[in-house]
Amino acid sequence: MKVLITGFTPFGGESLNPAYEAVKLLNNEIAGAEIVKAEIPTVFRESIKCLEEIIEKEKPDIAICIGQAGGRFEISIERIAINLDDARIPDNENNAPIDEVIFEDGENAYFAKLPIKAMVNEIIEEKIPAAVSNSAGTFVCNHLMYGLLYLIDKKYPNMKGGFIHVPFIPEQVVNKRNMAAMALDDIVKGLSCAIRAAVENDEDIKKTGGTIC
Amino acid sequence: MKVLITGFTPFGGESLNPAYEAVKLLNNEIAGAEIVKAEIPTVFRESIKCLEEIIEKEKPDIAICIGQAGGRFEISIERIAINLDDARIPDNENNAPIDEVIFEDGENAYFAKLPIKAMVNEIIEEKIPAAVSNSAGTFVCNHLMYGLLYLIDKKYPNMKGGFIHVPFIPEQVVNKRNMAAMALDDIVKGLSCAIRAAVENDEDIKKTGGTIC
Amino acid sequence: MKVLITGFTPFGGESLNPAYEAVKLLNNEIAGAEIVKAEIPTVFRESIKCLEEIIEKEKPDIAICIGQAGGRFEISIERIAINLDDARIPDNENNAPIDEVIFEDGENAYFAKLPIKAMVNEIIEEKIPAAVSNSAGTFVCNHLMYGLLYLIDKKYPNMKGGFIHVPFIPEQVVNKRNMAAMALDDIVKGLSCAIRAAVENDEDIKKTGGTIC
Amino acid sequence: MKVLITGFTPFGGESLNPAYEAVKLLNNEIAGAEIVKAEIPTVFRESIKCLEEIIEKEKPDIAICIGQAGGRFEISIERIAINLDDARIPDNENNAPIDEVIFEDGENAYFAKLPIKAMVNEIIEEKIPAAVSNSAGTFVCNHLMYGLLYLIDKKYPNMKGGFIHVPFIPEQVVNKRNMAAMALDDIVKGLSCAIRAAVENDEDIKKTGGTIC
């Protein structure tokens, strides 16, 4: 089995992106699966194009994109991506779309094709904070997740895929007061758990992961 | 023009629901439109059934459901509802569905049929905190919002509709430390602004309201 | 009985200070006591000098200074002031002392001479969030509170006094995300309760108001 | 030079205390100084008695007590301890004093006898979040810090000393939503930096570390 794991380039004034820093440190084999790693530009459109080229070349069984979620306290496994871009800040090529549809012929939203509850569970059993998230935002992270799930829907029906958001790492928050962070080492361990759960679970487990609002 | 505004019954151990408390205090006419008010049970399925009966009877031009979002700092206009129930706590009839589809023949998600940015803007101009939200959660609030938009999609294509979440009011947080609240009076003013914007704007305005994650 | 209530001028880029806005709206008589109101400059040294002149002129029985605590969720009754200035931002005259002693002949700290638990209780019974706070910071608020308690210690042993911090009001946070606020009307009600409790309680009540850290 | 470092026993329902977990992992020599380690019971009075016995036996040049500050985001170097116990929860022997003075003949408060700004600086240069804190609370942590500084004032004028609060570690927060944590490894590194700065700086550096409120 082959698993593609991508991480974004730094954005928003940060000098690194903990997503790609963690991806680089993953083992090349997890739960018997080969891990293929790639860096993706934090740019609308170009990110999806780049992802599609790698998928076309590597033909992975599972693709999981990783992004930075500054301010979140835990590793969050995203449940759904929506067909909409609404940029609060410009991306790395200075694009700032407002309320634009990503793919005219796409669904309003796509659910992750991953055992998200099993992934959360596996991370928590390693004693690392994790949770399901019900929104990947409306910036390039949601954009890429939507693009991946659109590609699965339209072109690669046998591929599985989804998105994971990771917190800032400590060095990013030394000058930000009261901002959550997670050690890079714990992010790497958490992502490894999530990948293992994705490789080993065809069906998701039944366990609440909802939020009231 | 007729506008239906609903508020939920109290849930989660609270003795009141600020959503319905605010609905009761709205004027019976806003921006020339007649305001029809209703209370909806915080119960999966029954909430949608109850809403449908009122819509069938009242034939409103616009329907906006209001719910409590404990912990949020501002009035939030919801952008999207997803086709999934995942209850972290039981509803008022002790139902606690996990990862269940709401309507088998519904879309994965529906976008609000409301000028959400114009509504946020109108509230902020009144100097009351407001924002677009990209997730209504996975409890009865999202459930009812999804049900409303499903009904619009399938049965009432000329109706507009969506969902607004409101914070706790101060009396709910006197025994909860560091928990946000908004005065009931400000919630009423904010909802009135939102309704006015919904009545007066056929098209939404172009203004960012996105989040990075 | 005469009670002096002061509020600061705006600082830190704000166009108003909710402390003085609330002070202006207080009744001129509370619990039978005459309320004397004054505005105090948000300036190290000058604030204490200004306060002392008013005390000298008015000879109040109780003096309570009110300040803005941006970010706090509740009205907080300060327990203690410390003999130290450490300015994170400049004051309104561009002073920014670092680790300077306020009065060389003062104690390291002074406890409020007010029934702080009774004051919290009275506010909460009005259903408005309130709490004891164990730090008034190291800016002009702590400076003035320390100055008041130093004056009580050295010159006015029969006077009572202390400090209350109030949250932002909603209009201050419409452009700050996830920032707590309290309606001005609730701040006024809360301060009135606090003043009544200060007038009516010679001894404080025995009720926990501590924090673990 | 000899440095005594203490950590508390677990309390408040936790199965471990990150303070003592970190203390155990410190090197036995830091910046040329011998490190002596001790565990202190989370109990009013007994904690101070225990600390005094160790000081009497070990005669350290510097004593730094470490405690858990659940909810804080960074390592915090405490600036001041106050002469007051006010327990929000019972200690490990079920004592819950309310507004009790710690030592009748003590000052209202004592400032840490440590170069606190230099300590914060050294930790931040290691890229680990740190800050000065202006309140150690009113529970056993403040109690022990006050006791230590009282002993320095009354009996050991040549000893230096103070208190450091550390965040939860990740395994403590997997079942607490939106709760800050810091990797144990980073806490150990941060404490080592703080100890080095305490050993190497006779005078503190001049750098703001204040808070507005």
Coordinates of N, CA and C in Angstrom, one line a residue, chain D residues 1 12 37 39 43 62 85 88 147 156 179-180 198:
Chain D
M1 N 28.3 26.0 43.9 CA 27.0 26.5 44.3 C 26.0 25.3 44.3
G12 N -5.8 17.8 42.8 CA -6.9 18.2 41.9 C -7.4 17.1 41.0
K37 N 17.2 17.8 44.4 CA 15.8 17.7 44.0 C 14.9 17.2 45.2
E39 N 10.6 16.3 46.4 CA 9.1 16.4 46.2 C 8.5 16.9 47.5
V43 N 0.0 20.4 50.3 CA -0.7 20.6 51.5 C -0.3 21.9 52.2
I62 N 20.5 28.7 46.3 CA 19.2 29.1 45.6 C 18.2 28.0 45.8
D85 N -4.1 32.7 52.1 CA -4.6 31.4 51.5 C -6.1 31.6 51.3
R88 N -9.7 27.3 46.5 CA -10.9 27.0 45.7 C -11.3 25.6 45.7
G147 N 6.0 31.1 51.7 CA 6.8 30.5 52.8 C 8.3 30.5 52.6
Y156 N 17.2 33.1 56.3 CA 18.3 32.8 55.3 C 18.5 34.0 54.4
M179 N -7.5 22.9 26.0 CA -6.7 23.2 27.2 C -5.2 23.1 26.7
A180 N -4.5 24.2 27.1 CA -3.1 24.3 26.7 C -2.2 23.2 27.4
A198 N 19.4 31.8 36.7 CA 19.4 32.2 38.1 C 20.8 32.1 38.7

